CSV table of C-alpha atoms in Angstrom, one decimal:
chain,number,residue,atom,x,y,z
A,291,MET,CA,40.2,-10.3,-53.3
A,292,ILE,CA,38.4,-7.0,-53.0
A,293,ALA,CA,36.9,-7.2,-56.5
A,294,THR,CA,35.9,-10.8,-56.0
A,295,MET,CA,34.0,-9.9,-52.8
A,296,ASN,CA,32.5,-6.9,-54.4
A,297,SER,CA,31.1,-9.0,-57.2
A,298,SER,CA,29.8,-11.7,-54.9
A,299,GLY,CA,28.8,-9.6,-51.9
A,300,LYS,CA,25.1,-9.7,-52.9
A,301,ASP,CA,25.2,-13.5,-52.3
A,302,ILE,CA,25.8,-13.0,-48.6
A,303,ALA,CA,23.8,-9.8,-48.1
A,304,VAL,CA,21.0,-10.3,-45.6
A,305,ARG,CA,18.1,-8.2,-46.5
A,306,GLY,CA,15.6,-7.6,-43.7
A,307,GLN,CA,16.1,-9.9,-40.6
A,308,GLY,CA,17.5,-13.3,-40.4
A,309,PRO,CA,20.7,-15.2,-39.9
A,310,GLU,CA,24.0,-14.0,-41.1
A,311,LYS,CA,25.5,-15.7,-44.2
A,312,GLY,CA,29.1,-16.1,-45.2
A,313,ALA,CA,31.5,-16.8,-48.0
A,314,PHE,CA,35.2,-17.6,-48.5
A,315,ILE,CA,37.5,-16.0,-51.0
A,316,VAL,CA,39.7,-18.8,-52.2
A,317,ARG,CA,43.0,-18.2,-54.1
A,318,ALA,CA,44.2,-20.2,-57.0
A,319,PRO,CA,47.6,-19.2,-58.3
A,320,LEU,CA,48.0,-18.4,-62.1
A,321,ASP,CA,51.2,-20.4,-62.0
A,322,PHE,CA,50.5,-23.8,-60.7
A,323,SER,CA,54.1,-24.9,-60.2
A,324,PRO,CA,54.8,-25.7,-56.5
A,325,LYS,CA,56.2,-22.8,-54.6
A,326,ALA,CA,56.4,-22.1,-50.9
A,327,ASP,CA,55.0,-18.8,-49.6
A,328,ASP,CA,58.1,-17.4,-47.9
A,329,ARG,CA,56.3,-14.8,-45.9
A,330,PRO,CA,55.6,-15.5,-42.3
A,331,ALA,CA,52.3,-17.3,-41.6
A,332,SER,CA,51.0,-14.1,-39.9
A,333,GLU,CA,51.4,-12.1,-43.1
A,334,ARG,CA,50.6,-14.5,-46.0
A,335,ASN,CA,47.1,-13.1,-46.7
A,336,LEU,CA,47.8,-9.5,-45.6
A,337,PRO,CA,47.5,-6.7,-46.5
A,338,LEU,CA,44.8,-6.4,-49.0
A,339,ILE,CA,46.5,-3.7,-51.0
A,340,LYS,CA,49.4,-5.8,-52.3
A,341,PRO,CA,47.8,-8.8,-54.0
A,342,LYS,CA,49.8,-11.4,-55.9
A,343,ARG,CA,49.2,-12.5,-59.5
A,344,GLU,CA,46.5,-15.0,-58.8
A,345,MET,CA,42.9,-15.8,-59.5
A,346,TYR,CA,40.3,-15.5,-56.7
A,347,TYR,CA,36.9,-17.0,-56.6
A,348,PRO,CA,34.0,-16.9,-54.1
A,349,MET,CA,32.7,-19.9,-52.3
A,350,LEU,CA,29.5,-19.7,-50.1
A,351,ALA,CA,30.2,-20.9,-46.6
A,352,LEU,CA,27.4,-23.5,-46.5
A,353,SER,CA,28.9,-25.1,-43.3
A,354,ALA,CA,29.0,-21.8,-41.4
A,355,GLU,CA,26.7,-22.0,-38.3
A,356,PRO,CA,24.4,-19.0,-37.7
A,357,GLY,CA,23.5,-18.1,-34.2
A,358,SER,CA,22.5,-15.2,-32.0
A,359,THR,CA,22.9,-13.6,-28.6
A,360,ASN,CA,20.7,-11.1,-26.8
A,361,THR,CA,22.3,-8.3,-28.8
A,362,ALA,CA,23.5,-9.7,-32.1
A,363,ASN,CA,23.4,-12.3,-34.9
A,364,THR,CA,26.5,-14.4,-35.1
A,365,LEU,CA,28.1,-16.7,-37.7
A,366,SER,CA,30.7,-19.4,-36.8
A,367,PHE,CA,33.0,-20.6,-39.6
A,368,ARG,CA,33.8,-24.2,-38.5
A,369,HIS,CA,35.4,-25.5,-41.7
A,370,ILE,CA,37.6,-23.2,-43.7
A,371,PRO,CA,38.6,-24.6,-47.1
A,372,VAL,CA,42.2,-24.9,-48.1
A,373,GLY,CA,43.4,-21.9,-50.1
A,374,THR,CA,41.0,-19.5,-48.3
A,375,VAL,CA,42.6,-16.0,-48.2
A,376,ALA,CA,39.6,-13.9,-46.9
A,377,ILE,CA,36.2,-14.4,-45.3
A,378,GLY,CA,33.1,-12.4,-45.8
A,379,HIS,CA,29.8,-12.3,-43.9
A,380,GLY,CA,26.6,-10.3,-44.1
A,381,HIS,CA,25.1,-8.3,-41.3
A,382,PRO,CA,21.2,-8.4,-41.5
A,383,ASP,CA,20.0,-5.1,-42.9
A,384,GLY,CA,16.9,-5.0,-40.8
A,385,ASP,CA,18.2,-5.8,-37.3
A,386,SER,CA,21.9,-4.8,-37.2
A,387,LEU,CA,23.8,-1.7,-36.6
A,388,GLY,CA,25.2,-1.6,-40.1
A,389,MET,CA,29.0,-2.3,-40.2
A,390,ILE,CA,29.3,-2.2,-36.4
A,391,ASP,CA,30.1,-5.6,-35.0
A,392,ASP,CA,29.0,-6.7,-31.5
A,393,TRP,CA,32.2,-7.2,-29.7
A,394,ASN,CA,32.0,-8.5,-26.2
A,395,PRO,CA,34.7,-10.8,-24.7
A,396,SER,CA,32.8,-11.2,-21.5
A,397,TYR,CA,30.0,-13.3,-22.9
A,398,LYS,CA,30.1,-16.7,-21.4
A,399,PRO,CA,30.7,-19.5,-22.4
A,400,ASP,CA,31.4,-18.2,-25.9
A,401,PRO,CA,32.7,-14.6,-26.1
A,402,ILE,CA,31.8,-12.7,-29.2
A,403,ILE,CA,35.1,-11.8,-30.9
A,404,GLY,CA,33.3,-10.2,-33.8
A,405,ASP,CA,34.5,-9.2,-37.2
A,406,VAL,CA,38.2,-9.5,-36.3
A,407,SER,CA,38.1,-13.2,-35.5
A,408,SER,CA,39.6,-14.3,-38.8
A,409,LEU,CA,42.7,-12.1,-38.0
A,410,LEU,CA,43.3,-14.0,-34.7
A,411,ARG,CA,43.9,-17.3,-36.5
A,412,GLY,CA,47.4,-18.8,-36.9
A,413,ASP,CA,47.1,-17.9,-40.5
A,414,PRO,CA,45.2,-14.6,-40.3
A,415,MET,CA,43.0,-13.4,-43.2
A,416,PRO,CA,40.9,-10.2,-43.8
A,417,MET,CA,37.2,-10.3,-43.0
A,418,ALA,CA,34.7,-8.5,-45.2
A,419,THR,CA,31.4,-7.2,-43.8
A,420,VAL,CA,28.4,-6.7,-46.1
A,421,SER,CA,25.7,-4.4,-44.9
A,422,LYS,CA,23.1,-2.3,-46.6
A,423,GLY,CA,24.8,-2.6,-50.0
A,424,ARG,CA,28.2,-1.7,-48.6
A,425,ILE,CA,31.4,-3.8,-48.1
A,426,GLY,CA,34.1,-3.0,-45.6
A,427,TRP,CA,37.1,-5.0,-44.5
A,428,HIS,CA,38.9,-5.6,-41.2
A,429,GLN,CA,42.6,-6.2,-41.8
A,430,MET,CA,46.0,-5.9,-40.2
A,431,GLU,CA,48.9,-3.9,-41.5
A,432,ASN,CA,52.2,-3.7,-39.7
A,433,GLY,CA,50.5,-4.9,-36.5
A,434,ARG,CA,47.7,-2.3,-36.6
A,435,LEU,CA,44.1,-3.3,-36.8
A,436,GLN,CA,42.2,-1.4,-39.5
A,437,PHE,CA,38.8,-1.1,-41.0
A,438,MET,CA,39.2,-0.4,-44.8
A,439,TYR,CA,36.3,0.8,-47.0
A,440,PRO,CA,35.8,2.6,-50.3
A,441,VAL,CA,36.2,6.4,-50.1
A,442,GLU,CA,32.6,6.9,-51.5
A,443,MET,CA,31.0,4.6,-48.9
A,444,ASP,CA,28.4,6.4,-46.8
A,445,PHE,CA,28.8,6.1,-43.0
A,446,SER,CA,26.8,7.8,-40.3
A,447,ASN,CA,28.9,9.6,-37.7
A,448,TYR,CA,27.6,7.1,-35.1
A,449,GLU,CA,28.7,4.1,-37.2
A,450,ALA,CA,32.2,5.6,-37.8
A,451,GLU,CA,32.6,6.4,-34.1
A,452,LYS,CA,31.5,2.9,-32.9
A,453,ILE,CA,33.7,1.1,-35.5
A,454,GLN,CA,36.7,3.2,-34.3
A,455,GLU,CA,35.9,2.5,-30.6
A,456,ASN,CA,35.8,-1.3,-31.4
A,457,LEU,CA,39.2,-1.1,-33.3
A,458,ASP,CA,40.7,0.8,-30.3
A,459,ARG,CA,39.5,-1.8,-27.8
A,460,GLN,CA,40.2,-4.9,-30.1
A,461,GLN,CA,43.8,-3.8,-30.8
A,462,PHE,CA,45.0,-5.4,-27.5
A,463,LEU,CA,43.9,-8.8,-28.9
A,464,PHE,CA,46.9,-8.6,-31.3
A,465,GLN,CA,49.6,-7.3,-28.9
A,466,ARG,CA,52.4,-9.7,-28.3
A,467,LYS,CA,54.5,-9.7,-25.2
A,468,VAL,CA,58.2,-9.4,-25.9
A,469,PRO,CA,60.3,-11.6,-23.6
C-alpha cells in the first residue's frame, strides 16, 4: 500500500492553492480463489506494516467532493470502491499547514473529522496525506491512533507538535465503552 501511494502521490498532490484531490488504493489478491478474511472488520486493512501477498493499484477518487470551511479545504469521499484498503488525499501546498489536518468536531452542521475519518468507518482503512512532496499516514494499531511517516521526512517542530496534539485529542473518537 505504501509503495503504491508513494508512486501515485504526485497524482493527488495539490501545488499552489486549490481544492484537495484524492485517490483510493485498491487491493487485488494474487490468489483469486474465494477466501474469507477471518480478521475482525475493524482490523482487515490495518496495520500498514503487515501487508498480505496481494497487488495494490491506485484509483483517482473522481467522485470525491472538494469543499472548504473558513479555515481549511476539505474532501468528502462519497463512493468508496469495493476492494479499497486505503485512501489518500492531497493538502494544497499553497494554503495549508502541511500535514496538519483541520480537526474541529464543533463545526455545524458538518463537523470536520479530518484525516482520521477513514479510520472511523465500519471497515477502517489508513489515510495517506500528501503535502509538499511528502506522504504521511494516519493509522490504528492495537487501538492507538498513529501518524506514520518515513524517517527521512522533514517536519517543522510546529508541524510535529500540532499533529501530535490532534492525535491526542482525536484518540477519544476511537474509545469504546466496555459494558
